[in-house]
Coordinates of C-alpha atoms and ligand atoms in Angstrom, one line a residue:
M1 CA -21.6 -49.2 6.5
D2 CA -18.1 -47.9 6.3
P3 CA -16.4 -49.4 9.4
K4 CA -15.0 -46.0 10.4
V5 CA -18.5 -44.5 10.2
A6 CA -19.9 -47.4 12.2
K7 CA -17.3 -46.9 14.9
A8 CA -18.0 -43.1 15.1
D9 CA -21.7 -43.9 15.3
K10 CA -21.1 -46.3 18.1
K11 CA -19.2 -43.6 20.0
H12 CA -21.9 -41.1 19.4
A13 CA -24.4 -43.5 20.8
K14 CA -22.2 -44.1 23.8
I15 CA -21.9 -40.4 24.6
H16 CA -25.6 -40.0 24.1
S17 CA -26.4 -43.0 26.3
E18 CA -24.0 -41.6 28.9
K19 CA -25.9 -38.4 28.7
R20 CA -29.2 -40.3 29.3
R21 CA -27.7 -42.2 32.2
K22 CA -26.5 -38.9 33.8
D23 CA -29.8 -37.2 33.2
N24 CA -31.4 -39.9 35.3
S25 CA -28.8 -40.4 38.0
E26 CA -27.0 -37.1 38.3
R27 CA -29.5 -34.4 37.4
K28 CA -27.2 -31.7 38.7
T29 CA -24.6 -32.2 36.0
G30 CA -27.1 -33.4 33.4
N31 CA -28.5 -31.5 30.5
E32 CA -27.1 -28.0 31.0
I33 CA -23.5 -28.8 30.1
F34 CA -24.5 -31.0 27.1
D35 CA -25.9 -28.3 24.9
K36 CA -25.7 -28.9 21.2
I37 CA -22.3 -27.4 20.6
T38 CA -20.8 -29.3 23.5
L39 CA -22.2 -32.6 22.2
E40 CA -20.9 -31.9 18.7
T41 CA -17.5 -31.0 20.2
L42 CA -17.4 -34.2 22.2
Y43 CA -18.4 -36.1 19.2
K44 CA -15.6 -34.6 17.2
L45 CA -13.1 -35.4 20.0
A46 CA -14.4 -39.0 20.0
N47 CA -14.0 -39.3 16.3
Q48 CA -10.5 -38.0 16.5
G49 CA -9.8 -40.9 19.0
H50 CA -9.3 -38.7 22.0
I51 CA -12.2 -40.0 24.1
D52 CA -14.2 -43.1 24.0
I53 CA -16.4 -42.9 27.0
L54 CA -17.4 -40.1 29.4
N55 CA -17.3 -41.6 32.9
G56 CA -18.8 -39.4 35.6
A57 CA -18.3 -36.0 37.0
I58 CA -15.3 -35.0 39.2
S59 CA -16.4 -31.4 39.8
T60 CA -19.3 -29.0 39.0
G61 CA -17.8 -25.6 39.2
K62 CA -19.2 -22.1 38.6
E63 CA -18.2 -22.0 35.0
A64 CA -16.9 -25.4 34.1
N65 CA -17.6 -29.1 34.7
V66 CA -14.8 -31.6 34.9
L67 CA -15.5 -35.2 34.0
T68 CA -13.4 -38.3 33.7
G69 CA -13.1 -39.6 30.2
I70 CA -11.7 -43.0 29.0
T71 CA -9.6 -43.2 25.9
D72 CA -9.7 -45.9 23.2
D73 CA -6.7 -47.5 24.9
E74 CA -8.4 -47.5 28.3
K75 CA -6.5 -44.6 29.8
F76 CA -8.2 -41.9 31.9
V77 CA -8.3 -38.3 30.8
A78 CA -9.8 -35.2 32.4
V79 CA -12.4 -33.4 30.3
K80 CA -13.0 -29.8 31.3
I81 CA -16.2 -28.4 29.7
Y82 CA -16.9 -24.7 30.0
R83 CA -20.6 -23.9 30.1
I84 CA -21.5 -21.3 27.7
A85 CA -24.6 -20.2 29.6
T86 CA -23.0 -19.4 33.0
S87 CA -19.5 -18.2 32.2
D88 CA -18.2 -14.9 33.5
F89 CA -17.5 -13.0 30.3
K90 CA -16.5 -9.8 32.0
K91 CA -13.7 -11.6 33.8
M92 CA -12.7 -13.5 30.7
D93 CA -12.6 -10.3 28.7
Y94 CA -10.5 -8.5 31.3
Y95 CA -7.8 -11.2 31.4
L96 CA -7.8 -11.8 27.7
K97 CA -7.3 -8.0 26.9
G98 CA -4.1 -7.7 28.8
D99 CA -2.5 -10.7 27.1
P100 CA -0.4 -9.9 24.1
R101 CA -0.9 -13.5 22.8
F102 CA -4.6 -12.8 22.3
N103 CA -6.3 -10.1 20.4
V104 CA -9.9 -10.6 21.3
K105 CA -12.1 -7.8 19.9
T106 CA -15.3 -9.8 19.7
K107 CA -18.4 -9.4 21.9
N108 CA -19.5 -12.9 20.8
K109 CA -19.8 -14.9 24.1
R110 CA -19.0 -18.2 22.4
K111 CA -15.9 -16.9 20.8
I112 CA -14.7 -15.4 24.1
I113 CA -15.1 -18.8 25.8
Y114 CA -13.2 -20.5 22.9
S115 CA -10.4 -18.0 23.4
W116 CA -10.5 -18.7 27.1
V117 CA -10.1 -22.4 26.5
T118 CA -7.3 -21.8 24.1
K119 CA -5.6 -19.6 26.7
E120 CA -5.8 -22.4 29.3
F121 CA -4.4 -24.9 26.8
K122 CA -1.5 -22.6 25.8
N123 CA -0.7 -21.8 29.4
L124 CA -0.7 -25.5 30.3
T125 CA 1.5 -26.2 27.3
R126 CA 4.0 -23.5 28.4
L127 CA 4.0 -24.7 32.0
Y128 CA 4.4 -28.3 31.1
A129 CA 7.3 -27.5 28.7
A130 CA 8.9 -25.5 31.5
G131 CA 8.7 -28.6 33.8
V132 CA 6.1 -27.3 36.2
N133 CA 4.0 -30.0 37.8
V134 CA 0.7 -29.4 35.9
P135 CA -1.5 -31.9 34.0
E136 CA -0.2 -32.5 30.5
P137 CA -2.4 -30.8 27.9
I138 CA -3.8 -33.2 25.3
T139 CA -6.0 -31.1 23.1
S140 CA -8.8 -28.5 23.1
A141 CA -11.7 -27.8 20.9
N142 CA -14.3 -25.1 21.3
N143 CA -15.4 -25.1 24.9
V144 CA -13.8 -28.4 25.8
L145 CA -10.3 -29.0 27.2
L146 CA -8.7 -32.4 27.4
I147 CA -5.9 -32.8 29.9
E148 CA -4.0 -35.5 31.7
F149 CA -6.0 -37.1 34.5
I150 CA -4.4 -36.5 37.9
G151 CA -5.3 -39.5 40.1
D152 CA -4.8 -43.1 40.7
E153 CA -5.0 -46.1 38.2
D154 CA -8.6 -46.9 39.2
G155 CA -9.8 -43.5 38.1
N156 CA -10.0 -41.9 41.5
P157 CA -9.1 -38.2 41.1
A158 CA -6.4 -36.6 43.3
Q159 CA -8.1 -34.2 45.8
P160 CA -7.5 -30.5 46.1
V161 CA -5.3 -29.7 49.1
K162 CA -8.3 -27.9 50.6
N163 CA -10.0 -31.2 51.0
Q164 CA -6.9 -33.3 51.6
P165 CA -4.2 -31.3 53.5
P166 CA -0.7 -32.6 53.3
E167 CA 0.5 -35.1 55.9
N168 CA 3.7 -33.1 56.2
P169 CA 2.9 -29.4 55.5
D170 CA 6.6 -28.3 55.6
E171 CA 7.7 -30.8 53.0
F172 CA 4.7 -30.1 50.8
W173 CA 5.3 -26.3 51.1
N174 CA 8.9 -26.7 50.0
L175 CA 7.8 -28.7 46.9
L176 CA 5.2 -26.1 46.2
M177 CA 7.7 -23.3 46.4
V178 CA 9.9 -25.0 43.8
E179 CA 6.8 -25.3 41.5
L180 CA 6.0 -21.6 42.1
K181 CA 9.5 -20.5 41.2
K182 CA 9.4 -22.5 38.0
F183 CA 6.0 -21.2 37.2
V184 CA 7.2 -17.6 37.4
N185 CA 10.8 -17.8 36.3
E186 CA 10.8 -20.6 33.7
A187 CA 7.3 -20.5 32.3
K188 CA 7.1 -16.7 32.9
L189 CA 3.5 -16.8 34.0
V190 CA 1.6 -15.8 37.1
H191 CA -1.2 -18.1 38.1
G192 CA -3.7 -15.5 39.2
D193 CA -6.0 -17.8 41.2
L194 CA -3.5 -19.9 43.2
S195 CA -4.9 -21.4 46.4
N196 CA -5.4 -24.9 47.9
Y197 CA -8.5 -25.2 45.7
N198 CA -6.3 -25.2 42.6
I199 CA -3.5 -27.4 44.0
L200 CA -4.1 -31.1 43.9
N201 CA -2.5 -33.4 46.4
L202 CA -1.2 -36.3 44.3
N203 CA 0.5 -38.7 46.7
E204 CA 1.8 -35.8 48.8
K205 CA 3.1 -33.9 45.7
P206 CA 1.6 -30.7 44.5
V207 CA 0.0 -30.5 41.0
I208 CA -1.1 -27.0 40.0
I209 CA -4.4 -26.8 38.0
D210 CA -6.9 -24.2 36.6
V211 CA -4.6 -21.9 34.7
S212 CA -7.1 -20.3 32.4
Q213 CA -6.7 -16.9 34.0
S214 CA -2.9 -17.1 34.3
V215 CA -1.1 -14.2 32.7
V216 CA 2.3 -13.6 31.1
L217 CA 4.8 -11.6 33.1
D218 CA 4.5 -8.8 30.5
N219 CA 0.9 -8.3 31.4
P220 CA 0.5 -5.1 33.4
I221 CA -1.6 -6.9 36.1
S222 CA 0.9 -9.7 36.6
K223 CA 2.7 -8.2 39.6
E224 CA -0.5 -7.5 41.5
L225 CA -1.7 -11.0 40.8
L226 CA 1.5 -12.6 42.0
E227 CA 1.3 -10.6 45.2
R228 CA -2.3 -11.8 45.7
D229 CA -1.3 -15.4 45.0
I230 CA 1.6 -15.4 47.5
N231 CA -0.5 -13.7 50.1
T232 CA -3.2 -16.4 49.7
L233 CA -0.6 -19.2 49.9
V234 CA 1.1 -17.7 53.0
R235 CA -2.3 -17.4 54.7
E236 CA -3.4 -21.0 53.9
Y237 CA -0.1 -22.7 54.7
T238 CA 0.4 -20.7 57.9
K239 CA -2.9 -22.1 59.0
L240 CA -1.5 -25.6 58.3
G241 CA 1.5 -24.8 60.6
V242 CA 4.1 -23.7 58.1
E243 CA 6.3 -20.8 59.3
T244 CA 6.7 -18.4 56.4
S245 CA 6.0 -14.9 55.3
F246 CA 5.2 -12.9 52.1
E247 CA 8.7 -11.4 52.1
E248 CA 10.4 -14.8 52.3
V249 CA 8.4 -16.2 49.4
W250 CA 8.9 -13.1 47.3
E251 CA 12.6 -13.2 47.8
Y252 CA 12.8 -16.9 47.0
V253 CA 10.7 -16.6 43.8
N254 CA 12.7 -13.5 42.9
P255 CA 10.4 -12.4 40.0
K256 CA 11.7 -10.3 37.2
F257 CA 8.9 -8.1 35.8
Ligands
ADP301 N1 -6.5 -33.0 35.5 C1 -7.3 -33.2 36.5 N2 -7.3 -34.5 37.1 C2 -8.2 -34.7 38.1 N3 -9.0 -33.8 38.6 C3 -9.1 -32.6 38.1 C4 -8.3 -32.2 37.0 N4 -8.5 -31.0 36.7 C5 -9.5 -30.6 37.5 N5 -9.8 -31.5 38.4 C6 -10.9 -31.5 39.4 O1 -11.9 -30.6 39.0 C7 -12.0 -29.5 39.9 C8 -12.3 -28.2 39.1 O2 -11.2 -28.0 38.1 P1 -10.7 -26.5 37.9 O3 -9.7 -26.6 36.7 O4 -10.1 -25.9 39.1 O5 -12.0 -25.7 37.4 P2 -12.9 -24.6 38.0 O6 -12.8 -23.5 37.1 O7 -14.2 -25.2 38.1 O8 -12.3 -24.3 39.4 C9 -10.7 -29.5 40.6 O9 -10.8 -28.9 41.9 C10 -10.3 -30.9 40.7 O10 -11.0 -31.5 41.8
MG302 MG1 -10.5 -24.3 40.2

């Protein structure tokens, strides 16, 4: 057999055997995310050298599952897989419509998800280039997004701030404000779902994730979304003991719509 084909075959077998292992041990994340398209997509990403092994679930969300992957050169990556069956197409459609970068006219659910994944990838690329602390995007294909793994060298993922509040909330808040300002003024995006669920605590530094719904400032809904994001943060960090207000944050970020 051609050695390349043999290697690809081996990877396919690995992904399949991982699936079997999961089916037995972690029924919750088992079959449903590994539909035929997802398997083919993972197989393609494996053949392109992006992932070698899928290594356990980090999170089972409403619409997506996040797993740890291991690359050929033994590095960890985060693999975010959108489930075609349970995605909220109305929401996706709403956010995609207002974005001048996307012209989605289709009613095809699979295509809407693919646009959604592309949107998350493009947003991450833009944020990363602007120097915002977000996972580095690696690649995306169909309903699968590969991004930098945020965690330690042993493959333990950094926890959302919701589960792991900062040791020093004031310091963490200041770092977060710097990220928020870059998010809006440099990347010219509004997150749209910013909360301590979507901020990871990586060694007491904030890493912002989950940017699929983030919108460009030109989007007519961006102002309202930024107001909501800031209100959420002010509420959450006031609870953690930070003294701040909506007006203070708004003035600091100083958005130009
Ligand atoms: N790059 C990453 N590195 C480590 N963990 C991650 C990464 N991205 C996401 N996670 C984990 O997966 C969870 C869900 O990811 P998220 O992008 O917020 O998707 P959802 O749409 O399900 O909220 C996060 O709360 C976090 O625990
Ligand atoms: Mg999230």
